[in-house]
Every structure is written in structure tokens, then in C-alpha cells.
Tab-separated table of N, CA and C in Angstrom:
chain	number	residue	atom	x	y	z
A	258	UNK	N	91.181	6.714	21.028
A	258	UNK	CA	90.667	7.857	20.130
A	258	UNK	C	91.886	8.166	19.181
A	259	UNK	N	91.596	8.515	17.968
A	259	UNK	CA	92.375	8.735	16.796
A	259	UNK	C	93.095	10.029	16.953
A	260	UNK	N	94.267	10.068	16.557
A	260	UNK	CA	95.141	11.413	16.684
A	260	UNK	C	94.605	12.407	15.994
A	261	UNK	N	94.441	13.582	16.326
A	261	UNK	CA	94.036	14.741	15.794
A	261	UNK	C	94.220	14.912	14.221
A	262	UNK	N	95.538	14.602	13.672
A	262	UNK	CA	96.021	14.668	12.297
A	262	UNK	C	95.630	13.797	11.727
A	263	UNK	N	95.387	12.467	12.380
A	263	UNK	CA	94.792	11.448	11.325
A	263	UNK	C	93.255	12.000	11.075
A	264	UNK	N	92.390	12.609	12.014
A	264	UNK	CA	91.138	13.208	11.649
A	264	UNK	C	91.352	14.295	10.627
A	265	UNK	N	92.139	15.141	10.804
A	265	UNK	CA	92.292	16.361	10.085
A	265	UNK	C	92.884	16.125	8.583
A	266	UNK	N	93.409	14.834	8.652
A	266	UNK	CA	94.352	14.308	7.407
A	266	UNK	C	93.318	14.298	6.169
A	267	UNK	N	91.936	14.060	6.485
A	267	UNK	CA	91.019	13.737	5.236
A	267	UNK	C	90.524	15.027	4.702
A	268	UNK	N	90.638	15.414	3.553
A	268	UNK	CA	90.049	16.578	2.936
A	268	UNK	C	88.490	16.718	3.223
A	269	UNK	N	87.756	15.396	3.130
A	269	UNK	CA	86.521	15.905	3.414
A	269	UNK	C	86.085	16.417	4.778
A	270	UNK	N	86.591	15.707	5.693
A	270	UNK	CA	86.677	16.210	7.055
A	270	UNK	C	87.001	17.663	7.261
A	271	UNK	N	88.106	17.969	6.616
A	271	UNK	CA	88.701	19.480	6.673
A	271	UNK	C	87.745	20.257	5.996
A	272	UNK	N	86.973	20.135	5.082
A	272	UNK	CA	85.990	20.862	4.406
A	272	UNK	C	84.833	20.894	5.206
A	273	UNK	N	84.437	19.892	5.795
A	273	UNK	CA	83.173	19.895	6.665
A	273	UNK	C	83.453	21.056	7.920
A	274	UNK	N	84.742	20.934	8.502
A	274	UNK	CA	85.122	21.990	9.401
A	274	UNK	C	85.065	23.480	8.915
A	275	UNK	N	85.512	23.483	7.752
A	275	UNK	CA	85.661	24.831	7.024
A	275	UNK	C	84.084	25.286	6.833
A	276	UNK	N	83.238	24.583	6.253
A	276	UNK	CA	81.827	24.875	6.349
A	276	UNK	C	81.296	25.329	7.606
A	277	UNK	N	81.764	24.624	8.730
A	277	UNK	CA	81.098	24.966	10.051
A	277	UNK	C	81.922	25.984	10.745
A	278	UNK	N	82.915	26.635	10.077
A	278	UNK	CA	83.454	27.692	10.783
A	278	UNK	C	82.805	28.950	10.770
A	279	UNK	N	81.793	29.077	9.962
A	279	UNK	CA	81.027	30.237	9.891
A	279	UNK	C	79.615	30.199	10.881
A	280	UNK	N	79.413	29.070	11.388
A	280	UNK	CA	78.369	28.738	12.389
A	280	UNK	C	77.787	27.426	12.065
A	281	UNK	N	76.811	26.923	12.737
A	281	UNK	CA	75.989	25.808	12.802
A	281	UNK	C	75.333	25.534	11.371
A	282	UNK	N	75.504	24.320	10.878
A	282	UNK	CA	74.785	23.899	9.746
A	282	UNK	C	73.969	22.484	10.187
A	283	UNK	N	73.029	22.245	9.447
A	283	UNK	CA	72.122	21.084	9.578
A	283	UNK	C	73.002	19.822	8.858
A	284	UNK	N	72.849	18.605	9.260
A	284	UNK	CA	73.415	17.485	8.598
A	284	UNK	C	73.075	17.496	7.076
A	285	UNK	N	71.789	17.829	6.721
A	285	UNK	CA	71.377	17.877	5.335
A	285	UNK	C	72.245	18.991	4.498
A	286	UNK	N	72.390	20.132	5.119
A	286	UNK	CA	73.121	21.212	4.288
A	286	UNK	C	74.754	20.608	4.139
A	287	UNK	N	75.265	20.094	5.072
A	287	UNK	CA	76.484	19.687	4.973
A	287	UNK	C	76.500	18.677	4.036
A	288	UNK	N	75.644	17.631	4.106
A	288	UNK	CA	75.741	16.601	3.257
A	288	UNK	C	75.679	16.969	1.763
A	289	UNK	N	74.453	18.014	1.612
A	289	UNK	CA	74.552	18.486	0.238
A	289	UNK	C	75.588	19.228	-0.315
A	290	UNK	N	76.293	20.096	0.304
A	290	UNK	CA	77.634	20.567	-0.076
A	290	UNK	C	78.834	19.457	-0.431
A	291	UNK	N	78.851	18.448	0.652
A	291	UNK	CA	79.986	17.586	0.547
A	291	UNK	C	79.594	16.823	-0.785
A	292	UNK	N	78.450	16.292	-1.051
A	292	UNK	CA	78.060	15.394	-2.002
A	292	UNK	C	78.389	16.217	-3.420
A	293	UNK	N	78.001	17.493	-3.430
A	293	UNK	CA	78.403	18.129	-4.681
A	293	UNK	C	79.872	18.500	-5.080
A	294	UNK	N	80.473	18.632	-3.713
A	294	UNK	CA	81.922	18.852	-4.230
A	294	UNK	C	82.764	17.523	-4.225
A	295	UNK	N	82.332	16.361	-3.425
A	295	UNK	CA	83.343	15.121	-3.380
A	295	UNK	C	82.577	13.941	-4.091
A	296	UNK	N	81.261	14.302	-4.300
A	296	UNK	CA	80.508	13.025	-4.981
A	296	UNK	C	80.484	11.908	-4.061
A	297	UNK	N	80.443	11.989	-2.736
A	297	UNK	CA	80.052	11.008	-1.723
A	297	UNK	C	78.790	10.777	-1.363
A	298	UNK	N	78.425	9.502	-0.712
A	298	UNK	CA	77.103	9.418	-0.593
A	298	UNK	C	76.693	9.789	0.956
A	299	UNK	N	75.514	9.924	1.240
A	299	UNK	CA	74.960	10.687	2.461
A	299	UNK	C	75.571	9.725	3.535
A	300	UNK	N	75.467	8.474	3.488
A	300	UNK	CA	76.020	7.623	4.558
A	300	UNK	C	77.540	7.468	4.758
A	301	UNK	N	78.212	8.080	3.627
A	301	UNK	CA	79.731	8.297	3.715
A	301	UNK	C	79.760	9.663	4.552
A	302	UNK	N	79.192	10.905	4.262
A	302	UNK	CA	79.372	11.950	4.824
A	302	UNK	C	78.851	11.899	6.424
A	303	UNK	N	77.869	10.973	6.625
A	303	UNK	CA	77.562	10.629	8.130
A	303	UNK	C	78.601	9.979	8.743
A	304	UNK	N	79.318	9.308	8.219
A	304	UNK	CA	80.630	8.678	8.699
A	304	UNK	C	81.647	9.671	8.967
A	305	UNK	N	81.854	10.617	8.128
A	305	UNK	CA	82.689	11.692	8.660
A	305	UNK	C	82.200	12.567	9.565
A	306	UNK	N	80.987	13.008	9.713
A	306	UNK	CA	80.389	13.663	10.766
A	306	UNK	C	80.613	12.806	12.069
A	307	UNK	N	80.544	11.574	11.985
A	307	UNK	CA	80.707	10.862	13.124
A	307	UNK	C	82.103	10.705	13.598
A	308	UNK	N	82.987	10.645	12.639
A	308	UNK	CA	84.319	10.809	13.244
A	308	UNK	C	84.851	12.140	13.787
A	309	UNK	N	84.323	13.193	13.226
A	309	UNK	CA	84.546	14.475	13.808
A	309	UNK	C	83.877	14.675	15.158
A	310	UNK	N	82.605	14.147	15.357
A	310	UNK	CA	82.141	14.241	16.638
A	310	UNK	C	82.734	13.438	17.501
A	311	UNK	N	83.008	12.247	17.257
A	311	UNK	CA	83.568	11.358	18.218
A	311	UNK	C	84.941	11.633	18.667
A	312	UNK	N	85.633	12.519	17.805
A	312	UNK	CA	86.802	12.964	18.338
A	312	UNK	C	87.176	14.225	18.586
A	313	UNK	N	85.744	14.747	18.904
A	313	UNK	CA	85.758	16.459	19.480
A	313	UNK	C	85.855	17.591	18.756
A	314	UNK	N	85.971	17.271	17.318
A	314	UNK	CA	86.023	18.147	16.546
A	314	UNK	C	84.734	19.030	16.377
A	315	UNK	N	83.570	18.316	16.369
A	315	UNK	CA	82.360	18.976	15.951
A	315	UNK	C	81.418	18.692	17.514
A	316	UNK	N	80.268	19.368	17.547
A	316	UNK	CA	79.282	19.021	18.568
A	316	UNK	C	77.937	19.030	17.658
A	317	UNK	N	77.031	18.320	18.164
A	317	UNK	CA	75.700	18.135	17.411
A	317	UNK	C	74.688	18.171	18.329
A	318	UNK	N	73.534	19.022	18.151
A	318	UNK	CA	72.388	19.291	18.940
A	318	UNK	C	71.058	18.902	18.015
A	319	UNK	N	70.234	18.512	18.655
A	319	UNK	CA	68.936	18.403	18.124
A	319	UNK	C	68.157	19.623	17.864
A	320	UNK	N	67.250	19.849	16.816
A	320	UNK	CA	66.617	20.895	16.878
A	320	UNK	C	65.358	20.360	16.120
A	321	UNK	N	64.251	19.859	16.823
A	321	UNK	CA	63.283	19.246	15.966
A	321	UNK	C	63.617	17.833	15.600
A	322	UNK	N	63.687	17.727	14.303
A	322	UNK	CA	63.854	16.698	13.463
A	322	UNK	C	65.386	16.827	12.920
A	323	UNK	N	65.810	17.872	13.054
A	323	UNK	CA	67.067	18.093	12.449
A	323	UNK	C	68.260	18.153	13.370
A	324	UNK	N	69.509	17.637	12.918
A	324	UNK	CA	70.677	17.643	13.719
A	324	UNK	C	71.596	18.979	13.244
A	325	UNK	N	71.972	19.693	14.074
A	325	UNK	CA	72.882	20.825	13.872
A	325	UNK	C	74.272	20.614	14.348
A	326	UNK	N	75.250	20.662	13.506
A	326	UNK	CA	76.490	20.306	13.683
A	326	UNK	C	77.301	21.857	14.048
A	327	UNK	N	78.118	21.870	14.791
A	327	UNK	CA	78.930	23.226	14.987
A	327	UNK	C	80.483	22.594	15.401
A	328	UNK	N	81.495	23.762	15.062
A	328	UNK	CA	82.681	23.412	15.202
A	328	UNK	C	83.031	23.450	16.845
A	329	UNK	N	83.782	22.392	17.411
A	329	UNK	CA	84.026	22.412	18.691
A	329	UNK	C	85.509	23.045	18.920
A	330	UNK	N	85.467	24.157	19.300
A	330	UNK	CA	86.867	24.761	19.270
A	330	UNK	C	88.079	24.406	20.290
A	331	UNK	N	87.554	23.642	21.231
A	331	UNK	CA	88.742	22.934	22.292
A	331	UNK	C	89.646	21.998	21.326
A	332	UNK	N	89.108	21.167	20.678
A	332	UNK	CA	89.796	20.197	19.705
A	332	UNK	C	90.698	21.066	18.827
A	333	UNK	N	90.350	22.163	18.397
A	333	UNK	CA	91.068	22.997	17.453
A	333	UNK	C	92.391	23.667	18.195
A	334	UNK	N	91.754	24.226	19.388
A	334	UNK	CA	93.003	24.735	20.472
A	334	UNK	C	94.021	23.717	20.573
A	335	UNK	N	93.794	22.432	20.997
A	335	UNK	CA	94.590	21.350	21.191
A	335	UNK	C	95.525	21.346	20.158
A	336	UNK	N	95.091	21.350	18.988
A	336	UNK	CA	96.080	21.185	17.808
A	336	UNK	C	97.055	22.281	17.578
A	337	UNK	N	96.228	23.623	18.045
A	337	UNK	CA	97.047	24.799	17.933
A	337	UNK	C	98.240	24.536	18.893
A	338	UNK	N	97.885	24.223	20.283
A	338	UNK	CA	98.838	24.076	21.260
A	338	UNK	C	99.946	23.313	20.688
A	339	UNK	N	99.656	22.246	20.028
A	339	UNK	CA	100.797	21.342	19.456
A	339	UNK	C	101.469	21.966	18.461
A	340	UNK	N	101.029	22.608	17.626
A	340	UNK	CA	101.650	23.434	16.614
A	340	UNK	C	102.554	24.682	17.036
A	341	UNK	N	102.200	24.996	17.996
A	341	UNK	CA	102.976	26.061	18.824
A	341	UNK	C	104.405	25.849	18.938
A	342	UNK	N	104.881	24.743	19.088
A	342	UNK	CA	106.190	24.298	19.140
A	342	UNK	C	106.913	24.445	17.770
A	343	UNK	N	106.327	24.650	16.877
A	343	UNK	CA	106.792	24.609	15.428
A	343	UNK	C	106.550	26.106	14.745
A	344	UNK	N	105.861	26.910	15.448
A	344	UNK	CA	105.811	28.092	14.762
A	344	UNK	C	107.032	28.807	14.596
A	345	UNK	N	108.114	28.578	15.173
A	345	UNK	CA	109.304	29.353	15.187
A	345	UNK	C	110.121	28.958	13.650
A	346	UNK	N	109.468	27.794	13.095
A	346	UNK	CA	109.904	27.481	11.578
A	346	UNK	C	109.488	28.478	10.788
A	347	UNK	N	108.124	29.078	10.760
A	347	UNK	CA	107.536	29.843	9.779
A	347	UNK	C	107.203	31.477	10.225
A	348	UNK	N	107.229	31.601	11.603
A	348	UNK	CA	106.945	33.015	11.902
A	348	UNK	C	107.929	33.755	11.377
A	349	UNK	N	109.195	33.727	11.547
A	349	UNK	CA	109.991	34.712	10.931
A	349	UNK	C	109.965	34.910	9.510
A	350	UNK	N	109.550	34.081	8.707
A	350	UNK	CA	109.436	34.128	7.315
A	350	UNK	C	107.962	34.970	7.062
A	351	UNK	N	107.169	34.784	7.986
A	351	UNK	CA	105.817	35.327	7.735
A	351	UNK	C	106.074	36.974	8.202
A	352	UNK	N	106.921	37.058	9.244
A	352	UNK	CA	107.129	38.585	9.716
A	352	UNK	C	107.905	39.303	8.505
A	353	UNK	N	108.739	38.567	7.978
A	353	UNK	CA	109.776	39.320	6.740
A	353	UNK	C	108.816	39.529	5.770
A	354	UNK	N	107.771	38.721	5.264
A	354	UNK	CA	106.999	38.751	4.231
A	354	UNK	C	106.034	40.319	4.531
A	355	UNK	N	105.628	40.246	5.797
A	355	UNK	CA	104.805	41.511	6.361
A	355	UNK	C	105.556	42.727	6.069
A	356	UNK	N	106.826	42.739	6.644
A	356	UNK	CA	107.723	43.769	6.283
A	356	UNK	C	107.913	44.046	4.866
A	357	UNK	N	108.116	43.299	3.953
A	357	UNK	CA	108.096	43.704	2.556
A	357	UNK	C	106.955	44.188	1.987
A	358	UNK	N	105.740	43.569	2.372
A	358	UNK	CA	104.444	44.220	1.855
A	358	UNK	C	104.314	45.472	2.256
A	359	UNK	N	104.551	45.885	3.773
A	359	UNK	CA	104.631	47.318	4.087
A	359	UNK	C	105.439	48.137	3.404
A	360	UNK	N	106.633	47.622	3.237
A	360	UNK	CA	107.588	48.483	2.371
A	360	UNK	C	107.074	48.798	0.981
A	361	UNK	N	106.668	47.786	0.392
A	361	UNK	CA	106.147	48.071	-0.986
A	361	UNK	C	104.763	48.794	-0.899
A	362	UNK	N	104.058	49.040	0.004
A	362	UNK	CA	102.980	49.940	0.164
A	362	UNK	C	103.432	51.453	0.376
A	363	UNK	N	104.324	51.384	1.205
A	363	UNK	CA	105.069	52.818	1.389
A	363	UNK	C	105.650	53.508	0.248
A	364	UNK	N	106.152	52.387	-0.558
A	364	UNK	CA	106.889	53.193	-1.867
A	364	UNK	C	105.855	53.408	-2.715
A	365	UNK	N	104.742	52.705	-2.883
A	365	UNK	CA	103.639	52.875	-3.891
A	365	UNK	C	103.239	54.375	-3.444
A	366	UNK	N	102.781	54.467	-2.251
A	366	UNK	CA	102.260	55.797	-1.759
A	366	UNK	C	103.276	56.871	-2.170
A	367	UNK	N	104.653	56.931	-2.162
A	367	UNK	CA	105.498	57.927	-2.378
A	367	UNK	C	105.401	58.187	-3.819
A	368	UNK	N	105.285	56.953	-4.482
A	368	UNK	CA	105.247	57.223	-6.088
A	368	UNK	C	104.127	57.916	-6.454
A	369	UNK	N	103.109	57.741	-5.732
A	369	UNK	CA	101.674	58.168	-6.281
A	369	UNK	C	101.600	59.848	-5.780
A	370	UNK	N	102.602	60.328	-5.081
A	370	UNK	CA	102.316	61.718	-4.525
A	370	UNK	C	103.488	62.596	-5.211
């Protein structure tokens, strides 16, 4: 099996996952969007879908003649678990940013009254 970041390192596959984040889509709908955005062929999109499916990032189910793809959350949870060891590098910075944003909002409210 390919390493998760090898799969996610490809911009087309990341975009497919973004499209699927809102729910199931047909292979045709995915292909149309990816073709429009990346100008790649239907067979190339099918290959990206296969890589995502074979590595557990998507699932597919038949619905009549159509194939519906969806995100498989477990593969993304595995990536999130791996990233957990690195969160200490950015969490304090994000917390500090949130504090500054809140401070700015309070100051604007005080100025408005």
C-alpha cells in the first residue's frame, strides 16, 4: 500500500477529496469537475479515483449504472492521528492568533460605543 502522504501529495486527488467532503458524487460529476479544473482525461481521473479507493480514502457503491464515490473517514483519521504528534508546532501560534483576533474585536466594540 502507498503511504498516505504519497496519495495526498497529488493536487488532483486532494481536489477530489475536497469535492467529496460535502457528500457522495458520481464518477461522472467528479470527472467533469476535474477535467474542467485540471484539463485531464476521463481515464486519468479514473486512475486517481482508483488510487484513492485502493488506499482507503474513498469508497464506491453502485447505484444503477452509476458509481457513487464518498470519503472514507478512517483513512483521514489515520492521517490526523499521525499529525497529532506535530500539532505542538502550530497550536500555540493558532491560539495566539485567536487571542489577538478576540482582542481586536473587543477594541472595535469599545470604540463603537
